[in-house]
mmCIF file of C-alpha atoms in Angstrom:
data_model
loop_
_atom_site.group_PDB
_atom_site.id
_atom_site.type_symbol
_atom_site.label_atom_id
_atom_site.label_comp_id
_atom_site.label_asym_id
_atom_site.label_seq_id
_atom_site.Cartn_x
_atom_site.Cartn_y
_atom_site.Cartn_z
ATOM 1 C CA UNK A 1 14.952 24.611 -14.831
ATOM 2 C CA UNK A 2 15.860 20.467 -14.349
ATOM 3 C CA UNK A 3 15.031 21.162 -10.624
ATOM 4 C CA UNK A 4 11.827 22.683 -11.592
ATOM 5 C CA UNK A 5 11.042 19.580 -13.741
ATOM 6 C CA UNK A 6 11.874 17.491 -11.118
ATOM 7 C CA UNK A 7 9.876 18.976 -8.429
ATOM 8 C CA UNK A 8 6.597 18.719 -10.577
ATOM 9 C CA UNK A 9 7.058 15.495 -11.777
ATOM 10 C CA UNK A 10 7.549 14.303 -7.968
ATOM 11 C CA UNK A 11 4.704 16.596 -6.532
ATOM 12 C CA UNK A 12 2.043 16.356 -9.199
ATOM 13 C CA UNK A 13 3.061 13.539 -11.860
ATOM 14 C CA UNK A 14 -0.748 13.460 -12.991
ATOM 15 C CA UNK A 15 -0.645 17.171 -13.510
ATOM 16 C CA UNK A 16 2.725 16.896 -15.134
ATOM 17 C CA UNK A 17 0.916 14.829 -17.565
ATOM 18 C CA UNK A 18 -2.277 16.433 -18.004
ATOM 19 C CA UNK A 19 -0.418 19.263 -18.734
ATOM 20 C CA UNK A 20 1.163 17.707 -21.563
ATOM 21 C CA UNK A 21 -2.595 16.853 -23.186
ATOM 22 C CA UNK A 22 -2.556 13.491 -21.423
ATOM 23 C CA UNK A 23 -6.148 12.307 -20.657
ATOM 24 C CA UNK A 24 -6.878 12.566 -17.272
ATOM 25 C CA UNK A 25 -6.908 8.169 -17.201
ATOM 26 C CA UNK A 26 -3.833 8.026 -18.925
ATOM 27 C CA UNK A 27 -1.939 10.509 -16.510
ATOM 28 C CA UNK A 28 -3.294 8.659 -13.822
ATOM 29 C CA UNK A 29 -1.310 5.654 -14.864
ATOM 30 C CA UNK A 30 1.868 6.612 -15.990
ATOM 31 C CA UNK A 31 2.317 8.496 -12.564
ATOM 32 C CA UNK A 32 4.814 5.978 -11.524
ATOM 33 C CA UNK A 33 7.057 6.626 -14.692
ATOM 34 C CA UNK A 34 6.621 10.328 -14.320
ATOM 35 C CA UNK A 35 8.409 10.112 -11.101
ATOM 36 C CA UNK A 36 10.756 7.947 -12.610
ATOM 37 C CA UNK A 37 11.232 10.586 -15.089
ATOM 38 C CA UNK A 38 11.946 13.200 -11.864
ATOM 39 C CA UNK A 39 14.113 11.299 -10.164
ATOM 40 C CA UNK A 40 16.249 11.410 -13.208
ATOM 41 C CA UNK A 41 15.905 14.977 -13.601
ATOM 42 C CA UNK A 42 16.866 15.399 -9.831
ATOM 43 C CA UNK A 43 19.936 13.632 -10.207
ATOM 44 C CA UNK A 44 21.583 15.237 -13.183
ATOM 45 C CA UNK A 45 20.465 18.554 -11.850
ATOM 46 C CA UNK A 46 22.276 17.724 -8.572
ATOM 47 C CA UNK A 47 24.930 15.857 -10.415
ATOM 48 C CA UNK A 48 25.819 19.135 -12.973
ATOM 49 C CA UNK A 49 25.302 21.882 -10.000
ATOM 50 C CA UNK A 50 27.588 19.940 -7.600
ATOM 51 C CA UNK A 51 30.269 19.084 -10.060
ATOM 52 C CA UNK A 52 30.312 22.719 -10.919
ATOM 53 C CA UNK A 53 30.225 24.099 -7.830
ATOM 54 C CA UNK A 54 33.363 21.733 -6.577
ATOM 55 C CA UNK A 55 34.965 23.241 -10.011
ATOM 56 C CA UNK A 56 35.236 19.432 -11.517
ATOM 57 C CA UNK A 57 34.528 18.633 -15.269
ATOM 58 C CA UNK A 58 30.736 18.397 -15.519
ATOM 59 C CA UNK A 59 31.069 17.403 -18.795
ATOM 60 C CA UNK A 60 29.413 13.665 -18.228
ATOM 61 C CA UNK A 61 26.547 14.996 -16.429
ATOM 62 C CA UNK A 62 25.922 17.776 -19.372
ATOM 63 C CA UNK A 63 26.106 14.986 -21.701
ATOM 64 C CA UNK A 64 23.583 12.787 -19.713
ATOM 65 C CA UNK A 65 21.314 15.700 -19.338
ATOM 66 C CA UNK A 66 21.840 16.485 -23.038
ATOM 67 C CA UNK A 67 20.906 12.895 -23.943
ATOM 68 C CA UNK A 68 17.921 12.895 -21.772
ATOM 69 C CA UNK A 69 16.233 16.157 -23.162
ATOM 70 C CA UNK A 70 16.751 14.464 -26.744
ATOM 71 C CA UNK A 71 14.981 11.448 -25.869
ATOM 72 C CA UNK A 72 12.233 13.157 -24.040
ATOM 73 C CA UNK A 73 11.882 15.605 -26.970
ATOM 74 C CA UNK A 74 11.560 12.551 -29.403
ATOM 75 C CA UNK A 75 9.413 10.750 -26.949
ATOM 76 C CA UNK A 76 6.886 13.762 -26.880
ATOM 77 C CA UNK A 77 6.590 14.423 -30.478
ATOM 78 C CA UNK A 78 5.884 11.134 -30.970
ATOM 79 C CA UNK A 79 3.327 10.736 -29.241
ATOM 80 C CA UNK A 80 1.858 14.143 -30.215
ATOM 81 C CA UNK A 81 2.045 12.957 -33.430
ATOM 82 C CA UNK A 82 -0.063 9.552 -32.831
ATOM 83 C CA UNK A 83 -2.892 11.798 -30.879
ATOM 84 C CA UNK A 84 -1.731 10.511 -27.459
ATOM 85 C CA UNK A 85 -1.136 14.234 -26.647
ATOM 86 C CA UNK A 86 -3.183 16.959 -27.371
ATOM 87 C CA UNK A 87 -3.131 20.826 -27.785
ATOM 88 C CA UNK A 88 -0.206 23.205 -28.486
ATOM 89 C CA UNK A 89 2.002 22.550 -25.504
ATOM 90 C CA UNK A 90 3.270 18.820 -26.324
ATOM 91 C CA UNK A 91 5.243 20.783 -29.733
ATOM 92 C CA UNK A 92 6.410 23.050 -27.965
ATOM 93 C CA UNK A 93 7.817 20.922 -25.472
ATOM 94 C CA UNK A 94 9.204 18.838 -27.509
ATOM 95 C CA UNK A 95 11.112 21.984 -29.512
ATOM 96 C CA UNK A 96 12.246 23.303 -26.279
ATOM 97 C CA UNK A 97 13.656 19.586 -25.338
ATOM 98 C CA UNK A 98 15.666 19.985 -29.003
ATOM 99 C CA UNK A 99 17.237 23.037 -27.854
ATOM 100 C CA UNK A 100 18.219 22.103 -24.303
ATOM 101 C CA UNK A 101 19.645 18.560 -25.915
ATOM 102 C CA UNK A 102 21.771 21.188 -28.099
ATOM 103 C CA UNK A 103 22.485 23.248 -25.180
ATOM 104 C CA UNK A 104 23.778 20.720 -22.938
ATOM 105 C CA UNK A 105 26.001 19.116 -25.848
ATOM 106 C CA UNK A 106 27.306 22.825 -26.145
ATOM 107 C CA UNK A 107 28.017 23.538 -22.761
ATOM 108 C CA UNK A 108 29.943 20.379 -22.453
ATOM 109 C CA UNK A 109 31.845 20.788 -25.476
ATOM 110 C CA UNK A 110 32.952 24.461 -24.050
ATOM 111 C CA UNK A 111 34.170 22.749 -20.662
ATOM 112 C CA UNK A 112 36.129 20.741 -22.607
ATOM 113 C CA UNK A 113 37.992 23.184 -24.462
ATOM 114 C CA UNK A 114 38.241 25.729 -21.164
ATOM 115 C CA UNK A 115 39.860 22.920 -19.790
ATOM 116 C CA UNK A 116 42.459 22.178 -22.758
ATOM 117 C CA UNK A 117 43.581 25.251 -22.427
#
């Protein structure tokens, strides 16, 4: 799902954001952040996959990704909530940022107890 994230925010940031309820000027200048915002993504997908894949304790990059679905969910409600975004999607975004935040902090909480034992 990160990678997916990624991808569009590298390929189409002004989509990205219009997709959000971004006016069409606004998504045109933020595209620099978006990519920002998928270069991130790209790392701690490649950062949890690899880790896990070499059988190491991923439970950093969980955290980090944890941490950065939280802010992005608070980020996005916010500015739902001002009228920067418009429509459904930005609410529901920002509720399925919530739960991956939880996820992540889950995940890395069960790595570190499969490991104690």
């Amino acid at each position: 799902m990160r990678l997916g994230l990624a991808a569009g925010r590298l390929v189409a940031p002004a989509a990205f954001v219009r997709a959000l309820g971004a006016d069409a000027g606004t998504a045109r200048r933020v595209t620099w952040l978006t990519r920002m915002l998928g270069v991130r993504d790209l790392a701690l997908a490649v950062g949890v996959t690899g880790t896990v894949r070499r059988g190491g304790d991923a439970r950093g990059w969980l955290l980090a990704a944890g941490a950065a679905d939280a802010v992005d969910a608070v980020v996005i409600a916010r500015a739902a909530s001002v009228g920067r975004l418009g429509g459904s999607v930005p609410g529901l975004v920002a509720v399925a940022g919530a739960g991956s935040a939880v996820a992540h902090v889950v995940a890395a909480l069960a790595q570190g107890s499969s490991r104690a034992s």
